[in-house]
Coordinates of C-alpha atoms in Angstrom, one line a residue:
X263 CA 164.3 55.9 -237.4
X264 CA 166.0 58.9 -236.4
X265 CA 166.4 60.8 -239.5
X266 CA 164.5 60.9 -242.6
X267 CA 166.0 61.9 -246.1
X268 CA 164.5 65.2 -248.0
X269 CA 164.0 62.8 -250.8
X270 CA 161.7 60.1 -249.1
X271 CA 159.7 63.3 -248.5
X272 CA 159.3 64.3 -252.0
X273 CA 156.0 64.2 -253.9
X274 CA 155.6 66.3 -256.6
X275 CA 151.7 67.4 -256.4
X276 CA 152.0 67.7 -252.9
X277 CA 149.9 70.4 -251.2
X278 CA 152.1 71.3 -248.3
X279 CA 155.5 69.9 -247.7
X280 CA 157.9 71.4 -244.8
X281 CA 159.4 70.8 -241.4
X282 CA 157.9 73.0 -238.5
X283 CA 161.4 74.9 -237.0
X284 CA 160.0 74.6 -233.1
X285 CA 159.9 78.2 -233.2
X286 CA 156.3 78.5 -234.9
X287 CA 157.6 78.6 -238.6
X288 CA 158.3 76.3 -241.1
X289 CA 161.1 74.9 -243.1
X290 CA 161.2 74.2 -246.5
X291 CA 162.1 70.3 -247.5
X292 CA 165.0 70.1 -250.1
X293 CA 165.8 66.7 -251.8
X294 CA 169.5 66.6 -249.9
X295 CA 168.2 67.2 -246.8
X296 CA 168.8 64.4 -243.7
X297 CA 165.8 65.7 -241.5
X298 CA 166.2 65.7 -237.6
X299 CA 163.2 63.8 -236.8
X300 CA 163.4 66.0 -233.0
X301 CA 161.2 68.1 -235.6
X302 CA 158.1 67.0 -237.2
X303 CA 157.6 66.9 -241.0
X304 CA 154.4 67.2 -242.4
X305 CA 153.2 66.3 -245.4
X306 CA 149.4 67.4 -246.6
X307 CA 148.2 65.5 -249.9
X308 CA 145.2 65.3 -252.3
X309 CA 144.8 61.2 -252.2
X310 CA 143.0 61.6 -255.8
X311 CA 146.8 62.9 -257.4
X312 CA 148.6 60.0 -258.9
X313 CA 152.2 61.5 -257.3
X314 CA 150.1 61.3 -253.8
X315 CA 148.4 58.0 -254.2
X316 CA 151.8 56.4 -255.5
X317 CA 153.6 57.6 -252.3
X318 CA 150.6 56.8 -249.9
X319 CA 150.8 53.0 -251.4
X320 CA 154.7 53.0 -251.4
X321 CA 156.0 54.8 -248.5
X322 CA 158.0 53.1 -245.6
X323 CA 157.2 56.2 -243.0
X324 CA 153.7 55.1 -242.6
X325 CA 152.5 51.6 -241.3
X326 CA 150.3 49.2 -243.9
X327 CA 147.5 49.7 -241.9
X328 CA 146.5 53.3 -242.7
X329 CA 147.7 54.0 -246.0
X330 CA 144.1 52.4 -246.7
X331 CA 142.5 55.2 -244.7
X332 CA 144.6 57.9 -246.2
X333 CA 143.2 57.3 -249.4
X334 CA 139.6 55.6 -248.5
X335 CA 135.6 56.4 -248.8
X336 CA 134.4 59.2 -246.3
X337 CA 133.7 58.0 -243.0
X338 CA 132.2 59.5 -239.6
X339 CA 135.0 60.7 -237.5
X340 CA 137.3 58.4 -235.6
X341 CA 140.3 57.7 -234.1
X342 CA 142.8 54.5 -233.8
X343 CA 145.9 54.4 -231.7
X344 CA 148.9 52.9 -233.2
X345 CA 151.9 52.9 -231.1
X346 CA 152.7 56.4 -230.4
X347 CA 150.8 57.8 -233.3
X348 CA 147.1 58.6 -234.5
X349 CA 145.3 57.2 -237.7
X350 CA 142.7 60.1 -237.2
X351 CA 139.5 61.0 -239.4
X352 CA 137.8 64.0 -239.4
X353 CA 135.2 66.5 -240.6
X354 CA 135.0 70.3 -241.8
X355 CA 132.2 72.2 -242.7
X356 CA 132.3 72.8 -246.8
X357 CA 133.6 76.1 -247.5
X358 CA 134.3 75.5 -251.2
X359 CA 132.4 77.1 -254.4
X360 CA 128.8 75.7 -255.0
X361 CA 128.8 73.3 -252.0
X362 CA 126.6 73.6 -249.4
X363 CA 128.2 74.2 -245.8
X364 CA 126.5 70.9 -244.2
X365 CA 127.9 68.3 -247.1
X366 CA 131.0 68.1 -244.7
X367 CA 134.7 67.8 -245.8
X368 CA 136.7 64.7 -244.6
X369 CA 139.9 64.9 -243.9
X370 CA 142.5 62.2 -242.3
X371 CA 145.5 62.5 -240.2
X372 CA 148.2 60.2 -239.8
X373 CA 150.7 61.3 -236.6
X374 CA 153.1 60.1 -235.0
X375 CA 157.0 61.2 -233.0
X376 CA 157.8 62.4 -236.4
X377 CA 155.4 62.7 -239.3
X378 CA 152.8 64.3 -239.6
X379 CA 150.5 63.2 -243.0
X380 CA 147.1 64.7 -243.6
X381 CA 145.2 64.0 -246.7
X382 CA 141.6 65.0 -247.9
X383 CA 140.0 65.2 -251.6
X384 CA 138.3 68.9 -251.1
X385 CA 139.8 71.7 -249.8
X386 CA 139.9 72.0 -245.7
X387 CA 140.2 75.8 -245.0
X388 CA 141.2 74.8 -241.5
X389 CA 144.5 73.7 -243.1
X390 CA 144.8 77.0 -244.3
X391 CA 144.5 79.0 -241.5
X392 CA 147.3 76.6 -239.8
X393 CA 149.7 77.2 -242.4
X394 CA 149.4 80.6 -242.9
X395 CA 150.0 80.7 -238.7
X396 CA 153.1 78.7 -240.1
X397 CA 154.4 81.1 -242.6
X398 CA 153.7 84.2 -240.3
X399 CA 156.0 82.5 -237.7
X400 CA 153.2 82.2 -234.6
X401 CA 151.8 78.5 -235.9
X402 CA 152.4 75.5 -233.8
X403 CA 155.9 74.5 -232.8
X404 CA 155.7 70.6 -232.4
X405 CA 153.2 68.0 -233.5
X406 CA 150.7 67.9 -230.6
X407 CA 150.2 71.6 -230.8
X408 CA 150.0 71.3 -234.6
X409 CA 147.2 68.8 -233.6
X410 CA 145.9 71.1 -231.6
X411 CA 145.6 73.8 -233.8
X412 CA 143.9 72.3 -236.7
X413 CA 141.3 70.5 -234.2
X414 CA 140.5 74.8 -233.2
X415 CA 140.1 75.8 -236.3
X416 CA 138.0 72.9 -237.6
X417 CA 135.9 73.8 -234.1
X418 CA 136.0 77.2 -234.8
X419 CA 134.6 76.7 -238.6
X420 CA 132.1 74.4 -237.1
X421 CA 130.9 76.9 -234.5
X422 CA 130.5 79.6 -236.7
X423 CA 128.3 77.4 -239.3
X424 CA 126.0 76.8 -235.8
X425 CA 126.1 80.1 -235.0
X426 CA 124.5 80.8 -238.5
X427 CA 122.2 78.3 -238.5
X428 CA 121.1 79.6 -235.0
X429 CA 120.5 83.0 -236.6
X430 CA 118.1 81.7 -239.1
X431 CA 116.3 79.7 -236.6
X432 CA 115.7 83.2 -234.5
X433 CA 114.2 85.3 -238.3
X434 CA 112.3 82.0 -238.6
X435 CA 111.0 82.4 -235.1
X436 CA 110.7 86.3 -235.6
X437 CA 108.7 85.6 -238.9
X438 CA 106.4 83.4 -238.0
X439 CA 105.3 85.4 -235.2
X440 CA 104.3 87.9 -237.9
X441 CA 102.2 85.3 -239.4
X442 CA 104.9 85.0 -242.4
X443 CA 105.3 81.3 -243.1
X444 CA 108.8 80.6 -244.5
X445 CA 109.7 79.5 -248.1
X446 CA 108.7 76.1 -249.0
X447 CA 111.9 73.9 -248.3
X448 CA 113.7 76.4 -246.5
X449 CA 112.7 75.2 -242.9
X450 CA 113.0 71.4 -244.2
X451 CA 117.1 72.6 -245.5
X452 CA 117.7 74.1 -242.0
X453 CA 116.7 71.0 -240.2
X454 CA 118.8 68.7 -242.5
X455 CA 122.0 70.4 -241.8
X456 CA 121.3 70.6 -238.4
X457 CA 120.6 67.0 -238.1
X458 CA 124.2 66.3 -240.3
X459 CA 126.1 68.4 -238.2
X460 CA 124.7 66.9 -235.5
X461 CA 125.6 63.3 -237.0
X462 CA 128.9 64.5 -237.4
X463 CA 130.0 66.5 -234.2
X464 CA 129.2 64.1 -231.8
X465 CA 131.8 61.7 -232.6
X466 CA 134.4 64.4 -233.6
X467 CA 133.9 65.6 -230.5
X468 CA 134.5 62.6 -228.7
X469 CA 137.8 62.0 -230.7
X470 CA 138.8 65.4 -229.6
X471 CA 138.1 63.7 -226.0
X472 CA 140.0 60.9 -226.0
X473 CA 142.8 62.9 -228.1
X474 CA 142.9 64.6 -224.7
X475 CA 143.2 61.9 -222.3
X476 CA 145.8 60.1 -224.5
X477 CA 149.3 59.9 -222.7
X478 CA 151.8 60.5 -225.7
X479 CA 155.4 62.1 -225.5
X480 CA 154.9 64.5 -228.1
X481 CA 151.8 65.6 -226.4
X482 CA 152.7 67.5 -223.3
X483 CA 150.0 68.5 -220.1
X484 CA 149.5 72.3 -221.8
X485 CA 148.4 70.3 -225.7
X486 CA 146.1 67.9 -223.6
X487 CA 144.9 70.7 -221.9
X488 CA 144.1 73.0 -224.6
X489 CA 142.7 69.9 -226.3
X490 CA 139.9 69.0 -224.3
X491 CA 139.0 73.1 -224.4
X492 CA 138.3 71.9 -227.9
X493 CA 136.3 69.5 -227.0
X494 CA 133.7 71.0 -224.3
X495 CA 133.7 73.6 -226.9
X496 CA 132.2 71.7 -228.9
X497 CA 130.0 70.1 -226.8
X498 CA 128.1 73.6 -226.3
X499 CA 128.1 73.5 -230.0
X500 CA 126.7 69.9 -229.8
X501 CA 124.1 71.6 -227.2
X502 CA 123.4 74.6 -229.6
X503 CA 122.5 71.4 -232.6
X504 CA 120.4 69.8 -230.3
X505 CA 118.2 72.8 -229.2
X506 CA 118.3 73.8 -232.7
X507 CA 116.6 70.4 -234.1
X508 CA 113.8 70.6 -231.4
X509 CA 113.1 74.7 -232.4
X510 CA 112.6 73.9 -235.9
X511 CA 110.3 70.9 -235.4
X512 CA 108.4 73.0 -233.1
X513 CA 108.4 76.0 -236.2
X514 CA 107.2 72.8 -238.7
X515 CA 104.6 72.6 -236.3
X516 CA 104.1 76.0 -236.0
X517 CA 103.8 76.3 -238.7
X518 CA 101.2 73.6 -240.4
X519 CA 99.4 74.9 -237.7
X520 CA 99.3 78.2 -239.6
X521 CA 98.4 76.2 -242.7
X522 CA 95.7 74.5 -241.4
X523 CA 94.0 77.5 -239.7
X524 CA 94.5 79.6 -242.8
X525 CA 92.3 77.0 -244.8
X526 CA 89.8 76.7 -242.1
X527 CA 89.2 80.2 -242.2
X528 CA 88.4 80.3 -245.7
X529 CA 86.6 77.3 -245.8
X530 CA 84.1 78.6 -242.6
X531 CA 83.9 82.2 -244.8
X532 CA 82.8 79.8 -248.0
X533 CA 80.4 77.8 -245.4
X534 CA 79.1 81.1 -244.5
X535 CA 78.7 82.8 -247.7
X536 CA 76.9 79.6 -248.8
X537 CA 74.6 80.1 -246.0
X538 CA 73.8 83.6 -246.9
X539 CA 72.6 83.1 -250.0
X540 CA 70.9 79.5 -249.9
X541 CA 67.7 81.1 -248.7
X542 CA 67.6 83.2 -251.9
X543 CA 68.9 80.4 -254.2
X544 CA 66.1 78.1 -253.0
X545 CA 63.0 80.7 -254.2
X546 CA 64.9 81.3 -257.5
X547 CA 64.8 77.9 -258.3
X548 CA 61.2 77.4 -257.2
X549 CA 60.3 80.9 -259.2
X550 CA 62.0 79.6 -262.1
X551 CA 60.3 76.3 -262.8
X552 CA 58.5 77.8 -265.7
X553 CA 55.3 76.4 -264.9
X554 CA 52.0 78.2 -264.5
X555 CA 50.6 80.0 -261.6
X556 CA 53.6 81.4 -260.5
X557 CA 52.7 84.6 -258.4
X558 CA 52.9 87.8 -259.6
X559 CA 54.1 86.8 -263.1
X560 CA 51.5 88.8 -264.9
X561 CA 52.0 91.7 -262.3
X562 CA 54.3 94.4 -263.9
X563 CA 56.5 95.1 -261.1
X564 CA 56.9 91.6 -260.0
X565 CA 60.9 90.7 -261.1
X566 CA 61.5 94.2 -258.9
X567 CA 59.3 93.0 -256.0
X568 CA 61.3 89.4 -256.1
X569 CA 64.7 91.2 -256.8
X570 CA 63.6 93.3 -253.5
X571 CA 62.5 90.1 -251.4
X572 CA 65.6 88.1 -252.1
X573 CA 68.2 91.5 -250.9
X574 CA 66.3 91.2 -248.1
X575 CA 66.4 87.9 -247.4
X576 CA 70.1 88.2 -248.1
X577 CA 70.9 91.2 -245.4
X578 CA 68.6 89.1 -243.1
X579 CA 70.7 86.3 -242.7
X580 CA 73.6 88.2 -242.7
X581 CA 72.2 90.0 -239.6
X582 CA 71.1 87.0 -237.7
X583 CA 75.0 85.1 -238.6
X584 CA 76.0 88.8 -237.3
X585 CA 74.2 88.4 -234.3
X586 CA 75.1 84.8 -233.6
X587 CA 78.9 85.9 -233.5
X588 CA 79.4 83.7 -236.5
X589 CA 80.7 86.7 -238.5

């Protein structure tokens, strides 16, 4: 197919809908329009919109065998050849209003010579910084470097959610050298996104690979290139993860270690306190048997001269722990 009517492009609750002019700017899709195909279209669709969905199911630009994975369950991400296109799936860190950053976005790319059709459920920001490269005229100019493009910014978004979580790790670290012990479930939340990003990147970075060694027409040496930058890039961020999940279960160690000596201190000071006074607990419960014969218990000063024997007793033992070096 060489061309592609304006109108077989038309969905009303679509996101984005243009053609990129090869210049790094966009064109706007009208219903009259015969499209050169030289230029991509793209399309960019929330799958959950019944104008989407209807045209995901109903289209004959894409093949039968993705409009499934347009529209399907999140899924780690992948990547399937088909002819000279992609059925790609990817991830985004969660920049959207009360999400967390680590319950990742997915987001699905269809591409081929032509068309370009991305779909997701929650916002991508990624997108967003493409388009409005687009609109300012310095944006891709065909569809590998489209490709490209969003695979940076995804990396970019990704790196800078490490680069966070790295941060924390280091006033974790800087804490608990102060003897501080973090709040409860804070050190447990850091090591669950790291271990999800983790879980994640791998794979996405190993599409980015093999987006990179793919031979494609629309692809040229420079978009390859540029492409596996993208992925070593996020292989150090893959590095950063993994150095990151073996700090913070050396800090959960750190710091039940703190825990634990924290309660054996104050259960050797109650051991030793005990030991104090169990000299002068056992005569007042022999004195105070209330049977006859006690001494001194018809001798006035007798309570004073018990009162007296007992403080001494006490400082005593206190001395003798002192000197022992077990106080």
């Amino acid at each position: 197919m060489n061309v592609i009517e304006g109108k077989a492009l038309k969905v009303s609750d679509a996101i984005i809908s243009c053609q990129l002019d090869g210049k790094g700017g966009v064109i706007a899709i009208e219903d009259k329009d015969v499209i050169n195909c030289e230029r991509h279209c793209w399309l960019h669709l929330n799958y959950t919109q019944r104008q989407s969905a209807e045209w995901l199911q109903n289209t004959p630009l894409i093949p039968d065998s993705v409009r499934d994975a347009l529209a399907g369950d999140s899924m780690r991400p992948r990547v399937t050849r088909l002819g000279d296109g992609f059925m790609i799936v990817l991830r985004s860190v969660n920049h959207n209003a009360d999400s967390r950053p680590d319950q990742l976005v997915a987001m699905r790319v269809f591409i081929n010579d032509k068309l370009i059709v991305s779909t997701r459920r929650r916002k991508v920001y990624a997108i967003d910084t493409v388009l409005s490269d687009l609109q300012n005229g310095n944006g891709p100019v065909d569809g590998g470097s489209w490709l490209v493009d969003v695979c940076d910014a995804l990396t970019d978004h990704a790196s800078e959610f490490i680069e966070e979580m790295h941060d924390k790790i280091i006033e974790l670290e800087d804490a608990l050298m102060d003897q501080q012990v973090p709040a409860r479930g804070e050190l447990a939340l850091l090591r669950k996104q790291l271990i999800v990003m983790r879980r994640y990147m791998a794979p996405q970075r190993d599409v980015y690979a093999r987006l990179a060694s793919e031979k494609l027409p629309w692809m040229n040496d420079d978009d390859r290139r540029r492409m596996q930058d993208v992925a070593d890039r996020l292989g150090r961020g893959l590095d950063d993860l993994n150095a990151g999940v073996a700090r913070t279960g050396i800090l959960a160690d750190e710091v039940a270690s703190l825990l634990a000596e924290s309660m054996n201190r104050r259960t050797y000071t109650m051991s030793l306190m005990a030991m104090i006074f169990l000299p002068a607990t056992f005569l007042t419960g022999l004195f105070g048997v209330n049977l006859g014969g006690i001494p001194g218990g018809s001798w006035p000063l007798g309570f004073t001269a018990f009162c007296v024997l007992l403080l001494v007793m006490v400082v005593g033992v206190a001395v003798w722990l002192k000197r022992r070096k077990w106080l």
